[in-house]
Amino acid sequence: MLEILKYSFFDLIRSRWTYIYCGFYLLFTLSLLWLSNDLSKVVISLMNVVLLLCPLIATMFGVMYYYNSREFTELLLAQPMKRTSIFLGQYLGLAGSLSASWLIGTGVPFVLYGVFGSAQAGNFLTLMLIGVALSFIFSALAFLIALKNENRIKGFGLAILVWLFFAVVYDGFLLLSLSYFNEYPLEKFALAASMFNPIDLSRILILLKLDISALMGFTGAVFRKFLGTGLGMAVSLGVLAVWVLLPTWGIRRVSLRKDF
Amino acid sequence: MKKFIAIASIVFWSNFLLGNTLEVCPTCTFSTLKKAIELAQPCDTIFVKKGTYEEGNILIDKDLTLVGKNLPILDGNGNSEILTVHNNFFHLEGFLIQNIGTSYTEDRAGVRMKECQNFTLKNNRFLDAFFAIYLEHSKDGVVEGNFVKGHAKDEAGSGNAIHLWYCENISVLGNHVTGHRDGIYLEFVNNSHIAGNLSEGNLRYGLHFMFSNHDFYRKNTFRDNGAGVAVMYSKQIDMLQNVFEKNWGAAAYGLLLKEIHDSKIEQNEFRENTVGIFAETSNRLKINSNHFTQNGWAMKISGGCQEMVVHQNSFVSNSFDLAVQTSGTANNFDGNFWGDYAGYDLDKDGVGDVPYRPMKLFSYVVGRTPEAMVLLRSLFVDILNFSEKVSPVFTPENVVDNRPLMKQNVSIAENSSIQKFNEDLSLTSTSPITPEVNSGQVNH
Amino acid sequence: MISIHHLHKSFGKNHVLKGVDLDFDKPGITAVLGPNGSGKTTLIKSILGMVLPSEGTIEVAGKNIKGQWKYRRQIAYLPQIARFPDNLKVKELLGMIKDLRVGPSDEELLIDQFELRPFLDSRLANLSGGTRQKVNLVLTFMYDCPIIILDEPTAGLDPISMVRLKELIEHQRALGKTILITTHVMSLVEELADEVVYLLEGHIHFRGSLKTLKETYGEASVERAIASLLERQKGKLEFSSNGHQTFVLA
């Protein structure tokens, strides 16, 4: 698996798209830093961006990479190797290269700017972590979708739908149901519902950093306990890890049963 | 005010010149403070040297100056008020007053000034006092540079650090109060001012006004108090250049205004509060040149606020800039800087060409369904806010800034120096204290 | 070396292999023939474990291959379409396969034979189809495996490389290996094959030597023999409604 990982990773980090992706972040972060000259504002801007862009790009890359490397994958399958090592290796290579683009594209300007001496170091690390987690989660979902669908158009469409669902539609339904059942105690429901969407989960991690003042305005005891203590952070990180593992396990399962 | 201080110091020094001096120490002629007070003549000065004096309640009914040398300790042993002053002239300086003890039947204090005039309580320390300084029916006094630290656990079993009741013309300057119910409490107090104090970690309010008029407070820092600062049922209160920060909680505010009329709130800094300013049934407020950053809600305006002017403030990185429950009449939100403003300024006059609506739809949604807060900063919510911005349906039509500023008002930046001033104060107050409070600043 | 018992494979409703029984136990070259969609590639992929049988078993060197992967060390496979990661160089690809397959390899001679040396530092994306096929061939033959499976090996090759390939295959036969080839190029079959397996609609319709094939259908060339096999089969289908009757000539 490590060999596959290594080759996928090196194949990808030499891809034009990886450069474009990394270059975009680099340019974006640099121009934000240059324009606003205020670390905290740039971190906040990027936090809004990471929730939107990392999942989208990871989804597109994941599907694209799988379909593009299909024939090569077949070559690998004919080699004396375990199927799971091939697919997990490719997935990890992909997720790794996406994360590397993200970390380099946004991390380098921040580090050069001296984020580690500043009060924003914690927020910055959260930001980095969320970008990596979302890249892993959504490239795994994309891989899974591509594995399940031989038809590229269908695979692409489905992947975009999944992204759209988690990025927008899910929240719409959540807000609708929260407003509809307004009279009932909803705090547990609201928190639980956020756990089922990795983007929401990452957003809550960001809220814990940026909007703690507003979050502490809740009257509900569950909310206060969850958000006000380390519990929220710990649970969110834990569930985020589950979100990485679940589709990865799916990749393993599907790849073992699939014909090529 | 200057006049008063001038007179007071003349009186003070003339006492020195006129009166005799007495010394108290465990090995002196006077080994107890009580004895010295009993034998002292009016206008005398008593120097108390290092030592612990456990003398219960000490009554003072003549003009006296009490000066502690090397921080003598007056200990109440947990069951007694310590100094009760019922006289016109009094000066107390340099004592450590401790262990007053909680009482549920009487308001015991470290120092109680009862119907006094012309007094100074300066550079003393109070530890574990129920009430530390209690002024009732007094006027023309100065409470300055004291350090008050309590360990209050619940509101019912704790008192206020500095408590003023039916007072007139009192200056509370440069004190550091912490760990009490209210840091500074004023009830029926007029024409007084509160300046340069640091009030933090108190159970309820850092500063609490009730039924007090024509007062002002300035350059104070209120941090991490249970519910921030409350100003209630008062009028003509000026609140200038204070820092309100980290007041977190379901009912916590940087500044709570309830039935406040004709008051000014200017050049204050509101940072990381659940709600920066919460105003209820308050009229003719001038909220100008304040700086709101990283608050949950910078301002929440409940029903019944009329003729409010919100001008030249800057709102940056708040979760919500403004929540208005009912629109009220004649409130004016023009000419502020809004961090989220995305308009343009083609004619380069520093004023955005497109009006800004600071009240977002999501703010309204959260008002109705607080749990929806978990969706803050979601893409879906951004889309909702955008559509509401294009055509307002739910948010009040008249909550709008017609002349949003393109740049922050720079004069606000000066506030950071206030903060620094108070940080220095809190440092010095752990050692024998001489905070420099420039009383020249405090002119009324 | 390879024995296949009662192999069935369906993709959804599409029943591709309908009970294939085959044994490759002697060294030599077997050409697996059949029209498009007859199940040739599925059969080969089943042997490689890329397609999982719906029914039946496959044994390689006496062991059931289900869930196994180590047996593939004994197989060299040339896939039909050669596509590699675009951003790898030829050298790196070779290095990678060597990393993945432990054991001794012999690629230097092959690189010279197929004149690939000038391309070693080129990216795979920049190679022509024929050159890529050469790379593909090098990857296949650089390991010494007892079983060799070639899926359309001549696609895109220039005449010189074609000759080299034939030499290579004959050399491998001489070494006593079991070689399976699928191809549409009948001349290649004629030149190389010892035996022919003819697949049609998931059944084996013929298995036997080249000579037997020609004799059975009374034709002089493989191409014609196959054509008449197909025609006969068609006629049969028209006569009998059940259609899928198998006849195997050994």
Coordinates of N, CA and C in Angstrom, one line a residue, chain A residues 1-197:
Chain A
M1 N 0.8 -1.2 0.0 CA 0.0 0.0 0.0 C 0.9 1.3 0.0
L2 N 2.0 1.2 0.8 CA 2.8 2.4 0.9 C 3.4 2.8 -0.5
E3 N 3.7 1.7 -1.3 CA 4.3 2.0 -2.6 C 3.3 2.7 -3.5
I4 N 2.0 2.2 -3.5 CA 1.0 2.8 -4.3 C 0.8 4.2 -3.8
L5 N 0.7 4.4 -2.5 CA 0.5 5.7 -1.9 C 1.6 6.7 -2.5
K6 N 2.8 6.2 -2.4 CA 3.9 7.0 -2.8 C 3.8 7.4 -4.2
Y7 N 3.5 6.4 -5.1 CA 3.4 6.7 -6.5 C 2.3 7.6 -6.9
S8 N 1.1 7.3 -6.3 CA -0.1 8.2 -6.5 C 0.3 9.6 -6.1
F9 N 0.9 9.7 -4.9 CA 1.2 11.0 -4.4 C 2.1 11.8 -5.3
F10 N 3.2 11.1 -5.8 CA 4.1 11.8 -6.6 C 3.6 12.1 -8.0
D11 N 2.7 11.1 -8.5 CA 2.1 11.4 -9.7 C 1.2 12.7 -9.6
L12 N 0.5 12.7 -8.5 CA -0.5 13.9 -8.4 C 0.2 15.2 -8.1
I13 N 1.3 15.1 -7.3 CA 1.9 16.4 -7.0 C 2.6 17.0 -8.2
R14 N 2.7 16.2 -9.3 CA 3.3 16.8 -10.5 C 2.2 17.1 -11.5
S15 N 1.0 17.0 -11.1 CA -0.1 17.3 -12.0 C -0.3 18.8 -12.1
R16 N -0.7 19.2 -13.3 CA -1.0 20.6 -13.5 C -2.1 21.1 -12.5
W17 N -3.1 20.2 -12.3 CA -4.2 20.7 -11.5 C -3.8 20.9 -10.0
T18 N -2.9 20.1 -9.6 CA -2.4 20.3 -8.2 C -1.7 21.6 -8.1
Y19 N -0.9 22.0 -9.1 CA -0.3 23.3 -9.1 C -1.3 24.4 -9.1
I20 N -2.3 24.2 -10.0 CA -3.3 25.3 -10.1 C -4.0 25.5 -8.7
Y21 N -4.3 24.3 -8.1 CA -5.0 24.3 -6.8 C -4.2 25.0 -5.8
C22 N -3.0 24.5 -5.7 CA -2.0 25.1 -4.7 C -1.8 26.5 -4.9
G23 N -1.6 26.8 -6.2 CA -1.3 28.2 -6.6 C -2.5 29.1 -6.3
F24 N -3.7 28.6 -6.4 CA -4.8 29.4 -6.1 C -4.8 29.8 -4.6
Y25 N -4.6 28.8 -3.8 CA -4.6 29.1 -2.3 C -3.5 30.1 -2.0
L26 N -2.3 29.8 -2.6 CA -1.2 30.7 -2.3 C -1.5 32.1 -2.7
L27 N -2.1 32.3 -3.9 CA -2.4 33.6 -4.3 C -3.5 34.3 -3.4
F28 N -4.5 33.5 -3.2 CA -5.6 33.9 -2.4 C -5.1 34.4 -1.0
T29 N -4.4 33.5 -0.3 CA -3.9 33.8 1.0 C -3.0 35.0 1.0
L30 N -2.1 35.0 0.1 CA -1.1 36.2 0.0 C -1.9 37.5 -0.2
S31 N -2.8 37.5 -1.2 CA -3.5 38.7 -1.4 C -4.4 39.1 -0.3
L32 N -5.0 38.2 0.4 CA -5.7 38.5 1.6 C -4.8 39.1 2.7
L33 N -3.7 38.5 2.9 CA -2.7 39.0 3.9 C -2.2 40.4 3.5
W34 N -2.0 40.6 2.2 CA -1.5 41.8 1.8 C -2.5 42.9 1.9
L35 N -3.8 42.6 1.5 CA -4.8 43.6 1.5 C -5.3 44.0 2.9
S36 N -5.4 43.0 3.8 CA -6.0 43.4 5.1 C -5.0 43.6 6.1
N37 N -3.8 43.0 6.0 CA -2.8 43.2 6.9 C -3.2 42.8 8.4
D38 N -4.2 41.9 8.5 CA -4.7 41.6 9.8 C -4.9 40.1 9.8
L39 N -4.1 39.4 10.6 CA -4.1 37.9 10.6 C -5.5 37.4 10.9
S40 N -6.1 38.0 11.9 CA -7.4 37.4 12.4 C -8.4 37.5 11.3
K41 N -8.4 38.6 10.5 CA -9.4 38.7 9.5 C -9.2 37.7 8.4
V42 N -7.9 37.5 8.1 CA -7.6 36.6 7.0 C -8.0 35.1 7.4
V43 N -7.7 34.8 8.7 CA -8.1 33.5 9.2 C -9.6 33.3 9.0
I44 N -10.4 34.4 9.4 CA -11.8 34.3 9.3 C -12.3 34.1 7.8
S45 N -11.7 34.9 6.9 CA -12.0 34.8 5.5 C -11.8 33.3 5.0
L46 N -10.6 32.8 5.4 CA -10.2 31.5 4.9 C -11.1 30.4 5.6
M47 N -11.6 30.7 6.8 CA -12.5 29.7 7.4 C -13.8 29.6 6.6
N48 N -14.2 30.7 6.0 CA -15.4 30.6 5.2 C -15.1 29.9 3.9
V49 N -13.9 30.1 3.4 CA -13.5 29.5 2.1 C -13.3 28.0 2.3
V50 N -12.7 27.6 3.4 CA -12.3 26.2 3.5 C -13.6 25.3 3.5
L51 N -14.6 25.8 4.1 CA -15.9 25.0 4.1 C -16.5 24.8 2.8
L52 N -16.2 25.8 1.9 CA -16.8 25.7 0.6 C -15.9 25.0 -0.4
L53 N -14.7 25.4 -0.4 CA -13.8 25.0 -1.5 C -13.1 23.6 -1.3
C54 N -12.7 23.4 -0.1 CA -12.0 22.1 0.2 C -12.9 20.9 -0.2
P55 N -14.1 20.9 0.3 CA -15.0 19.7 -0.1 C -15.2 19.7 -1.6
L56 N -15.4 20.8 -2.2 CA -15.7 20.9 -3.7 C -14.6 20.3 -4.5
I57 N -13.4 20.9 -4.2 CA -12.2 20.5 -5.0 C -11.9 19.0 -4.7
A58 N -12.0 18.6 -3.5 CA -11.7 17.2 -3.1 C -12.7 16.3 -3.9
T59 N -13.9 16.7 -3.9 CA -14.9 15.8 -4.6 C -14.6 15.7 -6.1
M60 N -14.3 16.9 -6.7 CA -14.0 16.9 -8.2 C -12.7 16.1 -8.5
F61 N -11.7 16.4 -7.7 CA -10.4 15.7 -7.9 C -10.6 14.2 -7.7
G62 N -11.3 13.8 -6.7 CA -11.5 12.4 -6.3 C -12.1 11.7 -7.5
V63 N -13.2 12.2 -8.0 CA -13.9 11.5 -9.1 C -13.0 11.5 -10.4
M64 N -12.4 12.7 -10.7 CA -11.6 12.8 -11.8 C -10.4 11.8 -11.8
Y65 N -9.7 11.8 -10.6 CA -8.6 11.0 -10.5 C -8.9 9.5 -10.7
Y66 N -10.0 9.1 -10.1 CA -10.4 7.7 -10.2 C -10.6 7.3 -11.6
Y67 N -11.4 8.1 -12.3 CA -11.7 7.8 -13.7 C -10.5 7.8 -14.6
N68 N -9.7 8.8 -14.4 CA -8.5 9.0 -15.2 C -7.5 7.8 -15.0
S69 N -7.4 7.3 -13.8 CA -6.4 6.3 -13.6 C -7.0 4.9 -13.7
R70 N -8.2 4.8 -14.2 CA -8.9 3.5 -14.3 C -8.0 2.4 -14.9
E71 N -7.5 2.7 -16.1 CA -6.7 1.7 -16.9 C -5.5 1.3 -16.1
F72 N -4.9 2.3 -15.5 CA -3.7 2.0 -14.8 C -4.0 1.2 -13.5
T73 N -5.2 1.5 -13.0 CA -5.6 0.7 -11.8 C -5.7 -0.8 -12.3
E74 N -6.2 -1.0 -13.5 CA -6.4 -2.4 -14.0 C -5.0 -3.1 -14.1
L75 N -4.1 -2.3 -14.6 CA -2.7 -2.8 -14.6 C -2.2 -3.3 -13.2
L76 N -2.5 -2.4 -12.3 CA -2.1 -2.7 -10.9 C -2.8 -3.9 -10.4
L77 N -4.1 -4.1 -10.8 CA -4.9 -5.2 -10.3 C -4.3 -6.5 -10.8
A78 N -3.7 -6.5 -11.9 CA -3.1 -7.7 -12.5 C -1.8 -8.0 -11.8
Q79 N -1.3 -7.1 -11.0 CA 0.0 -7.3 -10.3 C -0.3 -8.1 -9.0
P80 N 0.7 -8.8 -8.5 CA 0.5 -9.5 -7.3 C 0.4 -8.5 -6.1
M81 N -0.8 -7.9 -6.0 CA -1.0 -7.0 -4.9 C -2.4 -7.2 -4.4
K82 N -2.6 -6.8 -3.1 CA -4.0 -6.8 -2.6 C -4.8 -5.7 -3.1
R83 N -6.1 -6.0 -3.4 CA -6.9 -4.9 -3.9 C -7.0 -3.8 -3.0
T84 N -7.2 -4.1 -1.7 CA -7.4 -3.0 -0.8 C -6.2 -2.1 -0.7
S85 N -5.0 -2.7 -0.9 CA -3.8 -1.8 -0.8 C -3.8 -0.9 -2.0
I86 N -4.2 -1.4 -3.2 CA -4.2 -0.5 -4.3 C -5.2 0.7 -4.1
F87 N -6.4 0.4 -3.7 CA -7.4 1.5 -3.6 C -7.1 2.4 -2.4
L88 N -6.8 1.8 -1.3 CA -6.5 2.7 -0.2 C -5.2 3.5 -0.5
G89 N -4.2 2.9 -1.1 CA -3.0 3.6 -1.5 C -3.3 4.7 -2.4
Q90 N -4.1 4.5 -3.4 CA -4.5 5.6 -4.3 C -5.3 6.7 -3.6
Y91 N -6.2 6.2 -2.8 CA -7.0 7.2 -2.0 C -6.1 8.1 -1.1
L92 N -5.2 7.4 -0.4 CA -4.4 8.2 0.5 C -3.4 9.1 -0.3
G93 N -3.0 8.6 -1.4 CA -2.1 9.4 -2.2 C -2.9 10.7 -2.7
L94 N -4.1 10.5 -3.1 CA -4.9 11.6 -3.5 C -5.2 12.6 -2.4
A95 N -5.7 12.0 -1.3 CA -6.0 12.9 -0.2 C -4.8 13.6 0.4
G96 N -3.7 12.9 0.3 CA -2.4 13.4 0.8 C -2.0 14.6 -0.1
S97 N -2.1 14.4 -1.4 CA -1.6 15.5 -2.3 C -2.6 16.7 -2.2
L98 N -3.9 16.5 -2.0 CA -4.8 17.6 -1.8 C -4.5 18.3 -0.5
S99 N -4.2 17.6 0.5 CA -3.9 18.2 1.8 C -2.6 19.0 1.7
A100 N -1.6 18.4 1.0 CA -0.4 19.1 0.8 C -0.6 20.4 0.1
S101 N -1.4 20.4 -1.0 CA -1.7 21.7 -1.7 C -2.3 22.7 -0.7
W102 N -3.2 22.2 0.1 CA -3.9 23.1 1.0 C -2.9 23.7 2.0
L103 N -2.1 22.7 2.6 CA -1.2 23.1 3.7 C -0.1 24.1 3.2
I104 N 0.4 23.8 2.0 CA 1.4 24.7 1.4 C 0.8 26.0 1.0
G105 N -0.3 25.9 0.2 CA -0.9 27.1 -0.3 C -1.3 28.1 0.7
T106 N -1.9 27.6 1.8 CA -2.3 28.6 2.8 C -1.3 28.7 4.0
G107 N -0.7 27.6 4.3 CA 0.2 27.5 5.4 C 1.5 28.4 5.2
V108 N 2.1 28.3 4.1 CA 3.4 29.0 3.9 C 3.2 30.5 4.1
P109 N 2.2 31.1 3.4 CA 2.1 32.6 3.6 C 1.9 32.9 5.1
F110 N 1.1 32.1 5.8 CA 0.8 32.4 7.2 C 2.1 32.3 8.0
V111 N 2.8 31.2 7.8 CA 4.0 31.0 8.6 C 5.1 32.1 8.3
L112 N 5.2 32.5 7.0 CA 6.1 33.6 6.7 C 5.6 34.8 7.3
Y113 N 4.3 35.0 7.5 CA 3.8 36.2 8.1 C 4.0 36.2 9.6
G114 N 4.4 35.0 10.1 CA 4.6 34.9 11.5 C 3.4 34.6 12.4
V115 N 2.6 33.7 11.9 CA 1.4 33.3 12.6 C 1.7 32.7 14.0
F116 N 2.9 32.0 14.0 CA 3.1 31.2 15.3 C 3.5 32.1 16.4
G117 N 3.8 33.3 16.2 CA 4.1 34.2 17.3 C 2.8 34.9 17.8
S118 N 1.8 34.8 17.0 CA 0.6 35.7 17.2 C -0.5 34.9 18.0
A119 N -1.5 35.7 18.3 CA -2.6 35.1 19.1 C -3.5 34.2 18.2
Q120 N -3.2 34.3 16.9 CA -4.0 33.5 15.9 C -3.5 32.1 15.7
A121 N -2.5 31.7 16.4 CA -1.8 30.4 16.1 C -2.9 29.3 16.3
G122 N -3.7 29.4 17.3 CA -4.7 28.3 17.6 C -5.7 28.2 16.5
N123 N -6.2 29.4 16.1 CA -7.2 29.4 15.0 C -6.6 28.9 13.7
F124 N -5.4 29.3 13.5 CA -4.7 28.9 12.3 C -4.6 27.4 12.2
L125 N -4.2 26.8 13.3 CA -4.0 25.3 13.3 C -5.4 24.6 13.1
T126 N -6.4 25.2 13.7 CA -7.8 24.6 13.5 C -8.1 24.7 12.0
L127 N -7.8 25.8 11.4 CA -8.1 26.0 10.0 C -7.4 24.9 9.2
M128 N -6.1 24.7 9.5 CA -5.3 23.8 8.7 C -5.9 22.4 8.9
L129 N -6.2 22.1 10.1 CA -6.8 20.7 10.4 C -8.1 20.5 9.7
I130 N -8.9 21.5 9.7 CA -10.2 21.3 9.0 C -10.1 21.1 7.5
G131 N -9.2 21.9 6.9 CA -8.9 21.8 5.5 C -8.5 20.3 5.2
V132 N -7.6 19.8 6.0 CA -7.1 18.5 5.8 C -8.2 17.4 6.0
A133 N -8.9 17.6 7.0 CA -10.0 16.7 7.3 C -11.1 16.7 6.2
L134 N -11.4 17.9 5.7 CA -12.4 17.9 4.7 C -11.9 17.3 3.4
S135 N -10.6 17.6 3.1 CA -10.0 17.0 1.9 C -10.1 15.4 2.0
F136 N -9.8 14.9 3.1 CA -9.8 13.4 3.3 C -11.2 12.9 3.1
I137 N -12.1 13.6 3.8 CA -13.5 13.1 3.8 C -14.1 13.1 2.4
F138 N -14.0 14.3 1.8 CA -14.7 14.4 0.5 C -14.0 13.6 -0.6
S139 N -12.6 13.5 -0.6 CA -12.0 12.7 -1.6 C -12.4 11.2 -1.4
A140 N -12.6 10.8 -0.2 CA -13.0 9.4 0.1 C -14.4 9.2 -0.5
L141 N -15.3 10.2 -0.2 CA -16.7 10.1 -0.7 C -16.7 10.0 -2.2
A142 N -15.9 10.8 -2.8 CA -15.8 10.9 -4.3 C -15.3 9.6 -4.9
F143 N -14.3 9.0 -4.2 CA -13.7 7.8 -4.6 C -14.7 6.7 -4.6
L144 N -15.5 6.7 -3.5 CA -16.5 5.7 -3.3 C -17.6 5.8 -4.4
I145 N -18.0 7.0 -4.7 CA -19.0 7.2 -5.7 C -18.5 6.7 -7.1
A146 N -17.2 7.1 -7.4 CA -16.6 6.7 -8.7 C -16.5 5.2 -8.7
L147 N -16.1 4.5 -7.6 CA -16.0 3.1 -7.6 C -17.4 2.4 -7.9
K148 N -18.4 3.1 -7.4 CA -19.8 2.5 -7.5 C -20.3 2.8 -8.9
N149 N -19.8 3.8 -9.6 CA -20.4 4.1 -10.9 C -19.4 4.0 -12.0
E150 N -19.7 3.1 -12.9 CA -18.8 3.0 -14.1 C -18.9 4.2 -15.0
N151 N -20.1 4.7 -15.1 CA -20.4 5.8 -16.0 C -19.9 7.1 -15.4
R152 N -19.0 7.7 -16.2 CA -18.3 8.9 -15.7 C -19.3 10.1 -15.4
I153 N -20.2 10.3 -16.4 CA -21.1 11.4 -16.3 C -21.9 11.2 -15.0
K154 N -22.4 10.0 -14.8 CA -23.2 9.7 -13.7 C -22.4 9.9 -12.4
G155 N -21.2 9.4 -12.4 CA -20.3 9.6 -11.3 C -20.1 11.0 -10.9
F156 N -19.8 11.8 -11.9 CA -19.5 13.2 -11.7 C -20.8 13.9 -11.1
G157 N -21.9 13.6 -11.8 CA -23.2 14.2 -11.4 C -23.5 13.9 -9.9
L158 N -23.3 12.7 -9.6 CA -23.6 12.2 -8.3 C -22.7 12.9 -7.2
A159 N -21.4 13.0 -7.6 CA -20.4 13.6 -6.7 C -20.8 15.0 -6.4
I160 N -21.2 15.7 -7.5 CA -21.6 17.1 -7.3 C -22.8 17.3 -6.4
L161 N -23.7 16.3 -6.7 CA -24.9 16.4 -5.8 C -24.6 16.1 -4.4
V162 N -23.7 15.2 -4.1 CA -23.4 14.9 -2.7 C -22.7 16.2 -2.1
W163 N -21.9 16.8 -2.9 CA -21.3 18.0 -2.3 C -22.4 19.1 -2.1
L164 N -23.2 19.3 -3.0 CA -24.3 20.3 -2.9 C -25.2 19.9 -1.7
F165 N -25.4 18.7 -1.5 CA -26.3 18.2 -0.4 C -25.6 18.6 0.9
F166 N -24.4 18.3 1.1 CA -23.7 18.6 2.4 C -23.5 20.1 2.5
A167 N -23.2 20.8 1.4 CA -22.8 22.2 1.6 C -24.0 23.1 1.8
V168 N -25.1 22.8 1.1 CA -26.2 23.7 1.2 C -27.5 23.0 1.6
V169 N -27.9 22.0 0.9 CA -29.3 21.4 1.0 C -29.5 20.9 2.4
Y170 N -28.6 20.2 3.0 CA -28.7 19.7 4.3 C -29.0 20.8 5.3
D171 N -28.3 21.9 5.2 CA -28.6 23.0 6.2 C -29.9 23.6 6.0
G172 N -30.4 23.6 4.7 CA -31.7 24.1 4.4 C -32.8 23.3 5.1
F173 N -32.6 21.9 5.0 CA -33.6 21.1 5.7 C -33.5 21.2 7.2
L174 N -32.3 21.3 7.7 CA -32.1 21.4 9.1 C -32.8 22.7 9.6
L175 N -32.6 23.8 8.9 CA -33.2 25.1 9.3 C -34.7 25.0 9.3
L176 N -35.2 24.3 8.2 CA -36.6 24.2 8.0 C -37.2 23.4 9.2
S177 N -36.6 22.3 9.5 CA -37.1 21.4 10.6 C -37.0 22.1 11.9
L178 N -35.9 22.9 12.1 CA -35.8 23.6 13.4 C -36.9 24.7 13.5
S179 N -37.1 25.4 12.4 CA -38.2 26.4 12.5 C -39.6 25.8 12.7
Y180 N -39.7 24.6 12.0 CA -41.1 24.0 12.0 C -41.4 23.5 13.4
F181 N -40.4 22.8 14.1 CA -40.7 22.3 15.4 C -40.2 23.2 16.5
N182 N -40.4 24.5 16.2 CA -39.9 25.6 17.1 C -40.3 25.4 18.6
E183 N -41.5 24.8 18.8 CA -42.0 24.7 20.2 C -41.3 23.6 21.0
Y184 N -40.7 22.7 20.3 CA -40.1 21.6 21.0 C -38.7 21.9 21.4
P185 N -38.2 21.2 22.5 CA -36.7 21.4 22.8 C -35.9 20.8 21.7
L186 N -35.1 21.6 21.1 CA -34.4 21.1 19.9 C -32.9 21.0 20.0
E187 N -32.3 21.4 21.2 CA -30.9 21.6 21.2 C -30.2 20.3 20.9
K188 N -30.6 19.2 21.5 CA -30.0 17.9 21.2 C -30.1 17.6 19.7
F189 N -31.3 17.8 19.2 CA -31.5 17.5 17.8 C -30.5 18.3 16.9
A190 N -30.5 19.6 17.2 CA -29.6 20.5 16.4 C -28.2 20.0 16.4
L191 N -27.7 19.7 17.6 CA -26.3 19.2 17.7 C -26.1 17.9 17.0
A192 N -27.0 17.0 17.2 CA -26.9 15.7 16.6 C -26.9 15.8 15.1
A193 N -27.9 16.6 14.6 CA -28.0 16.8 13.2 C -26.7 17.3 12.6
S194 N -26.0 18.2 13.3 CA -24.8 18.7 12.8 C -23.7 17.7 12.6
M195 N -23.8 16.6 13.5 CA -22.8 15.6 13.5 C -22.9 14.8 12.2
F196 N -24.0 14.8 11.6 CA -24.2 13.9 10.4 C -23.8 14.6 9.1
N197 N -23.2 15.8 9.2 CA -22.7 16.4 8.0 C -21.3 17.0 8.3

